[in-house]
Amino acid sequence: MNYEKLELPTLPLMEKAKEWGIEVKGVAFQGGYYGYYSPTKYEKIRLASPHEIVFFHELAHAAHSRVIGQLKSGQNPQQEIVAELSAQVLAEMVGTQMESTLGNSYQYIKNYADKMKKDVGLACVSVISDVEKVLKLILNAGEENT
């Protein structure tokens, strides 16, 4: 079965990824994920979805790596909650797509909160400082590594 490479629409904040030297490309969906951020020497974001919330999530991972120095490998619950919560805030602030993704984000965060053995609200509060730093960095309101 052939999978078609995704042609990405113009996404808000794409210029931030370019400013940071991150290559953003669409890829064919092959199950398992809708996007990923690779913090290697040649940073990249790959998206298997045209939805800006997926891009915002991966951009938040890139910002978070700049805030804390280096992300933990794998699907770290705190890092995933920071990325998803940041993505929802960005969608509200600068997003252009009209469909609501709040329900999906809630379930995503709940999954990781459960892994932390925390209530969703408490899990969000536990990472709110990093979310603030991520948002400031993306929106040019803060400095890296502050």
XYZ file of N, CA and C in Angstrom:
438
model
N 0.837 -1.174 0.000
C 0.000 0.000 0.000
C 0.886 1.244 0.000
N 0.628 2.173 -0.896
C 1.381 3.418 -0.959
C 0.714 4.487 -0.105
N 1.526 5.195 0.646
C 1.042 6.304 1.453
C 1.504 7.598 0.807
N 0.586 8.560 0.715
C 0.942 9.838 0.121
C 1.512 10.769 1.172
N 2.564 11.482 0.770
C 3.141 12.489 1.644
C 2.141 13.623 1.812
N 2.014 14.121 3.011
C 1.080 15.194 3.318
C 1.647 16.539 2.881
N 0.862 17.271 2.111
C 1.213 18.652 1.780
C 0.633 19.530 2.875
N 1.495 20.242 3.570
C 1.044 21.054 4.699
C 0.456 22.379 4.239
N -0.616 22.821 4.897
C -1.127 24.165 4.642
C -0.198 25.178 5.319
N -0.425 26.448 5.064
C 0.305 27.479 5.789
C -0.202 27.473 7.225
N 0.685 27.215 8.149
C 0.310 27.104 9.557
C 0.797 28.323 10.337
N -0.030 28.829 11.263
C 0.437 29.922 12.116
C 1.678 29.483 12.894
N 2.596 30.399 13.084
C 3.831 30.186 13.844
C 4.871 29.338 13.118
N 4.638 29.037 11.851
C 5.634 28.301 11.075
C 6.952 29.092 11.036
N 6.841 30.430 11.037
C 8.047 31.262 11.003
C 8.902 31.074 12.258
N 8.278 30.733 13.378
C 9.043 30.485 14.609
C 9.909 29.242 14.439
N 9.352 28.198 13.857
C 10.137 26.986 13.605
C 11.313 27.305 12.683
N 11.058 28.074 11.634
C 12.136 28.449 10.709
C 13.193 29.287 11.418
N 12.750 30.218 12.256
C 13.675 31.068 13.023
C 14.609 30.217 13.880
N 14.093 29.131 14.435
C 14.887 28.240 15.274
C 15.663 27.207 14.458
N 15.536 27.244 13.139
C 16.253 26.297 12.289
C 15.647 24.906 12.257
N 14.359 24.818 12.546
C 13.674 23.522 12.563
C 13.018 23.277 11.210
N 13.333 22.153 10.604
C 12.724 21.765 9.340
C 11.361 21.130 9.619
N 10.319 21.665 8.992
C 8.958 21.142 9.167
C 8.495 20.562 7.838
N 8.093 19.287 7.863
C 7.620 18.623 6.647
C 6.427 17.738 6.963
N 5.595 17.555 5.957
C 4.498 16.610 6.055
C 4.986 15.220 5.704
N 4.402 14.230 6.358
C 4.727 12.831 6.082
C 3.427 12.046 5.983
N 3.503 10.888 5.398
C 2.330 10.018 5.304
C 1.985 9.465 6.683
N 0.693 9.388 6.972
C 0.251 8.789 8.235
C 0.383 7.280 8.130
N 1.108 6.698 9.063
C 1.280 5.245 9.072
C 0.887 4.651 10.416
N 0.120 5.399 11.179
C -0.346 4.920 12.479
C 0.612 5.272 13.596
N 0.067 5.372 14.792
C 0.918 5.586 15.954
C 1.080 7.026 16.390
N 1.187 7.944 15.460
C 1.365 9.347 15.827
C 0.908 10.246 14.681
N 0.552 11.471 15.042
C 0.174 12.476 14.041
C 1.302 13.473 13.810
N 2.315 13.421 14.630
C 3.454 14.304 14.465
C 4.534 13.946 15.464
N 5.745 14.422 15.187
C 6.816 14.252 16.161
C 7.848 15.352 16.000
N 8.538 15.607 17.100
C 9.648 16.557 17.139
C 10.906 15.763 17.420
N 11.930 15.974 16.625
C 13.209 15.300 16.824
C 14.251 16.349 17.207
N 14.763 16.271 18.445
C 15.704 17.281 18.927
C 17.166 16.963 18.625
N 17.417 16.303 17.526
C 18.788 15.963 17.166
C 19.526 17.213 16.694
N 20.760 17.029 16.259
C 21.564 18.157 15.769
C 20.803 18.936 14.698
N 20.141 18.232 13.815
C 19.320 18.866 12.782
C 17.867 18.698 13.193
N 17.392 19.651 13.983
C 16.031 19.555 14.519
C 15.009 19.459 13.397
N 13.970 18.683 13.663
C 12.904 18.575 12.674
C 11.573 18.298 13.353
N 10.531 18.734 12.681
C 9.160 18.406 13.051
C 8.558 17.716 11.846
N 7.938 16.568 12.077
C 7.244 15.847 11.022
C 5.774 15.765 11.406
N 4.917 16.080 10.443
C 3.479 16.118 10.688
C 2.754 15.189 9.734
N 1.922 14.319 10.280
C 1.084 13.432 9.476
C -0.360 13.918 9.520
N -0.538 15.161 9.940
C -1.860 15.786 10.033
C -1.727 17.254 9.637
N -2.703 17.786 8.901
C -2.659 19.200 8.538
C -3.190 20.112 9.641
N -3.635 19.550 10.748
C -4.255 20.340 11.808
C -3.208 21.111 12.601
N -3.469 22.398 12.766
C -2.493 23.254 13.429
C -2.236 22.836 14.877
N -3.191 22.229 15.539
C -2.992 21.812 16.928
C -1.847 20.802 17.025
N -1.689 19.959 16.014
C -0.594 18.981 15.999
C 0.737 19.717 15.853
N 0.784 20.693 14.948
C 2.000 21.499 14.788
C 2.312 22.256 16.073
N 1.302 22.873 16.688
C 1.523 23.618 17.930
C 2.083 22.706 19.024
N 1.584 21.483 19.097
C 2.069 20.514 20.090
C 3.562 20.243 19.877
N 3.945 19.998 18.632
C 5.354 19.693 18.342
C 6.232 20.926 18.512
N 5.734 22.100 18.136
C 6.482 23.342 18.346
C 6.676 23.586 19.844
N 5.672 23.244 20.636
C 5.794 23.378 22.094
C 6.893 22.463 22.636
N 7.020 21.254 22.083
C 8.134 20.382 22.485
C 9.471 21.057 22.167
N 9.567 21.665 20.992
C 10.810 22.343 20.611
C 11.117 23.490 21.573
N 10.105 24.259 21.918
C 10.299 25.364 22.865
C 10.665 24.828 24.245
N 9.997 23.766 24.664
C 10.264 23.180 25.981
C 11.714 22.710 26.070
N 12.233 22.150 24.987
C 13.631 21.709 24.999
C 14.570 22.897 25.167
N 14.171 24.050 24.668
C 14.980 25.255 24.834
C 14.868 25.803 26.260
N 13.734 25.597 26.877
C 13.498 26.082 28.238
C 14.239 25.229 29.269
N 14.160 23.905 29.134
C 14.731 23.028 30.168
C 16.092 22.457 29.797
N 16.546 22.688 28.592
C 17.856 22.200 28.179
C 17.794 20.985 27.283
N 17.183 19.920 27.735
C 17.040 18.717 26.915
C 15.818 17.946 27.395
N 15.016 17.506 26.442
C 13.843 16.708 26.787
C 14.261 15.290 27.148
N 13.470 14.663 28.004
C 13.667 13.245 28.292
C 13.184 12.457 27.080
N 13.807 11.334 26.811
C 13.408 10.545 25.644
C 12.073 9.858 25.900
N 11.392 9.542 24.823
C 10.113 8.844 24.920
C 8.967 9.778 25.252
N 7.849 9.182 25.583
C 6.622 9.928 25.879
C 6.565 10.238 27.377
N 7.334 11.201 27.815
C 7.360 11.587 29.222
C 6.063 12.309 29.581
N 5.339 11.865 30.610
C 4.039 12.466 30.926
C 4.069 13.980 31.139
N 5.027 14.478 31.909
C 5.087 15.923 32.141
C 5.307 16.682 30.840
N 6.223 16.200 30.027
C 6.520 16.865 28.755
C 5.322 16.835 27.817
N 4.602 15.726 27.798
C 3.430 15.627 26.924
C 2.319 16.567 27.384
N 2.145 16.705 28.695
C 1.124 17.626 29.200
C 1.521 19.068 28.911
N 2.794 19.410 29.078
C 3.267 20.762 28.731
C 2.965 21.053 27.266
N 3.293 20.112 26.388
C 3.098 20.324 24.952
C 1.623 20.464 24.596
N 0.777 19.621 25.152
C -0.646 19.653 24.785
C -1.351 20.874 25.365
N -1.038 21.217 26.597
C -1.635 22.403 27.208
C -1.175 23.663 26.475
N 0.096 23.727 26.140
C 0.624 24.859 25.369
C -0.044 24.939 24.003
N -0.235 23.795 23.365
C -0.867 23.765 22.041
C -2.284 24.318 22.089
N -3.035 23.968 23.125
C -4.406 24.484 23.237
C -4.415 25.992 23.454
N -3.502 26.501 24.255
C -3.418 27.952 24.460
C -3.063 28.636 23.144
N -2.100 28.093 22.418
C -1.722 28.676 21.125
C -2.884 28.640 20.143
N -3.647 27.554 20.146
C -4.805 27.455 19.251
C -5.812 28.562 19.555
N -6.005 28.855 20.830
C -6.931 29.929 21.217
C -6.386 31.306 20.854
N -5.073 31.479 20.971
C -4.470 32.799 20.765
C -4.212 33.133 19.302
N -3.672 32.191 18.551
C -3.254 32.490 17.175
C -3.813 31.520 16.147
N -4.585 30.558 16.584
C -5.111 29.547 15.670
C -6.106 30.110 14.679
N -6.186 29.449 13.537
C -7.110 29.867 12.484
C -8.122 28.779 12.136
N -7.878 27.552 12.578
C -8.801 26.468 12.261
C -9.960 26.496 13.250
N -11.148 26.281 12.748
C -12.348 26.492 13.544
C -12.780 25.295 14.388
N -12.372 24.101 14.037
C -12.852 22.940 14.788
C -12.247 22.925 16.189
N -13.043 22.494 17.131
C -12.583 22.419 18.515
C -11.843 21.108 18.737
N -10.734 21.198 19.412
C -9.967 20.003 19.753
C -9.849 19.849 21.270
N -10.642 20.612 22.008
C -10.557 20.576 23.468
C -10.814 19.183 24.041
N -11.823 18.495 23.526
C -12.138 17.157 24.035
C -10.996 16.184 23.822
N -10.400 16.230 22.640
C -9.259 15.354 22.355
C -8.083 15.685 23.265
N -7.838 16.987 23.449
C -6.722 17.398 24.305
C -6.953 16.983 25.750
N -8.186 17.111 26.204
C -8.497 16.696 27.574
C -8.182 15.212 27.758
N -8.619 14.385 26.821
C -8.366 12.945 26.923
C -6.870 12.635 26.844
N -6.163 13.365 25.991
C -4.717 13.183 25.858
C -4.028 13.492 27.186
N -4.380 14.646 27.768
C -3.790 15.041 29.047
C -4.197 14.066 30.149
N -5.451 13.640 30.143
C -5.933 12.696 31.159
C -5.137 11.396 31.110
N -4.846 10.915 29.919
C -4.050 9.701 29.765
C -2.709 9.839 30.484
N -2.041 10.971 30.282
C -0.738 11.169 30.921
C -0.872 11.502 32.400
N -1.928 12.203 32.790
C -2.176 12.473 34.211
C -2.383 11.155 34.956
N -3.120 10.236 34.342
C -3.329 8.917 34.947
C -1.997 8.195 35.164
N -1.086 8.324 34.205
C 0.228 7.690 34.345
C 1.015 8.304 35.496
N 0.740 9.594 35.770
C 1.389 10.282 36.892
C 0.635 10.047 38.200
N -0.517 9.348 38.092
C -1.404 9.121 39.235
C -1.879 10.443 39.832
N -2.259 11.365 38.917
C -2.757 12.680 39.323
C -4.076 12.971 38.637
N -4.862 13.801 39.275
C -6.055 14.372 38.676
C -5.613 15.264 37.509
N -6.445 15.414 36.486
C -6.095 16.227 35.314
C -5.723 17.650 35.724
N -6.545 18.257 36.562
C -6.274 19.631 36.995
C -4.954 19.763 37.720
N -4.682 18.838 38.630
C -3.418 18.883 39.372
C -2.220 18.623 38.463
N -2.395 17.752 37.495
C -1.312 17.491 36.545
C -1.002 18.752 35.741
N -2.041 19.472 35.330
C -1.837 20.719 34.580
C -1.166 21.778 35.446
N -1.628 21.912 36.678
C -1.035 22.895 37.592
C 0.435 22.568 37.853
N 0.775 21.289 37.904
C 2.157 20.896 38.200
C 3.138 21.292 37.097
N 2.632 21.565 35.893
C 3.518 21.938 34.775
C 3.284 23.372 34.298
N 2.443 24.119 34.990
C 2.031 25.431 34.485
C 3.204 26.405 34.340
N 4.209 26.292 35.192
C 5.373 27.169 35.077
C 6.100 26.936 33.754
N 6.281 25.660 33.391
C 6.920 25.353 32.108
C 6.041 25.785 30.939
N 4.730 25.623 31.060
C 3.813 26.061 29.999
C 3.964 27.564 29.777
N 4.031 28.320 30.853
C 4.209 29.772 30.732
C 5.510 30.101 30.005
N 6.596 29.440 30.357
C 7.891 29.689 29.716
C 7.858 29.314 28.236
N 7.221 28.195 27.922
C 7.088 27.750 26.528
C 6.320 28.785 25.715
N 5.200 29.237 26.247
C 4.377 30.213 25.528
C 5.110 31.532 25.349
N 5.789 31.995 26.373
C 6.549 33.243 26.255
C 7.617 33.128 25.181
N 8.297 32.000 25.145
C 9.351 31.802 24.156
C 8.781 31.778 22.738
N 7.709 31.050 22.540
C 7.098 30.960 21.210
C 6.536 32.307 20.766
N 5.938 33.025 21.689
C 5.285 34.295 21.353
C 6.213 35.495 21.513
N 7.515 35.230 21.626
C 8.534 36.285 21.728
C 8.380 37.165 22.952
N 7.881 36.613 24.030
C 7.712 37.401 25.246
C 8.715 36.993 26.319
N 9.639 36.120 25.978
C 10.613 35.656 26.963
C 11.904 35.265 26.285
N 12.897 35.017 27.082
C 14.205 34.627 26.568
C 14.403 33.129 26.755
N 15.254 32.549 25.921
C 15.565 31.133 26.063
C 16.286 30.894 27.378
N 16.027 29.720 27.958
C 16.672 29.277 29.201
C 16.497 30.246 30.359
N 15.291 30.797 30.496
C 15.024 31.678 31.642
C 14.263 30.940 32.698
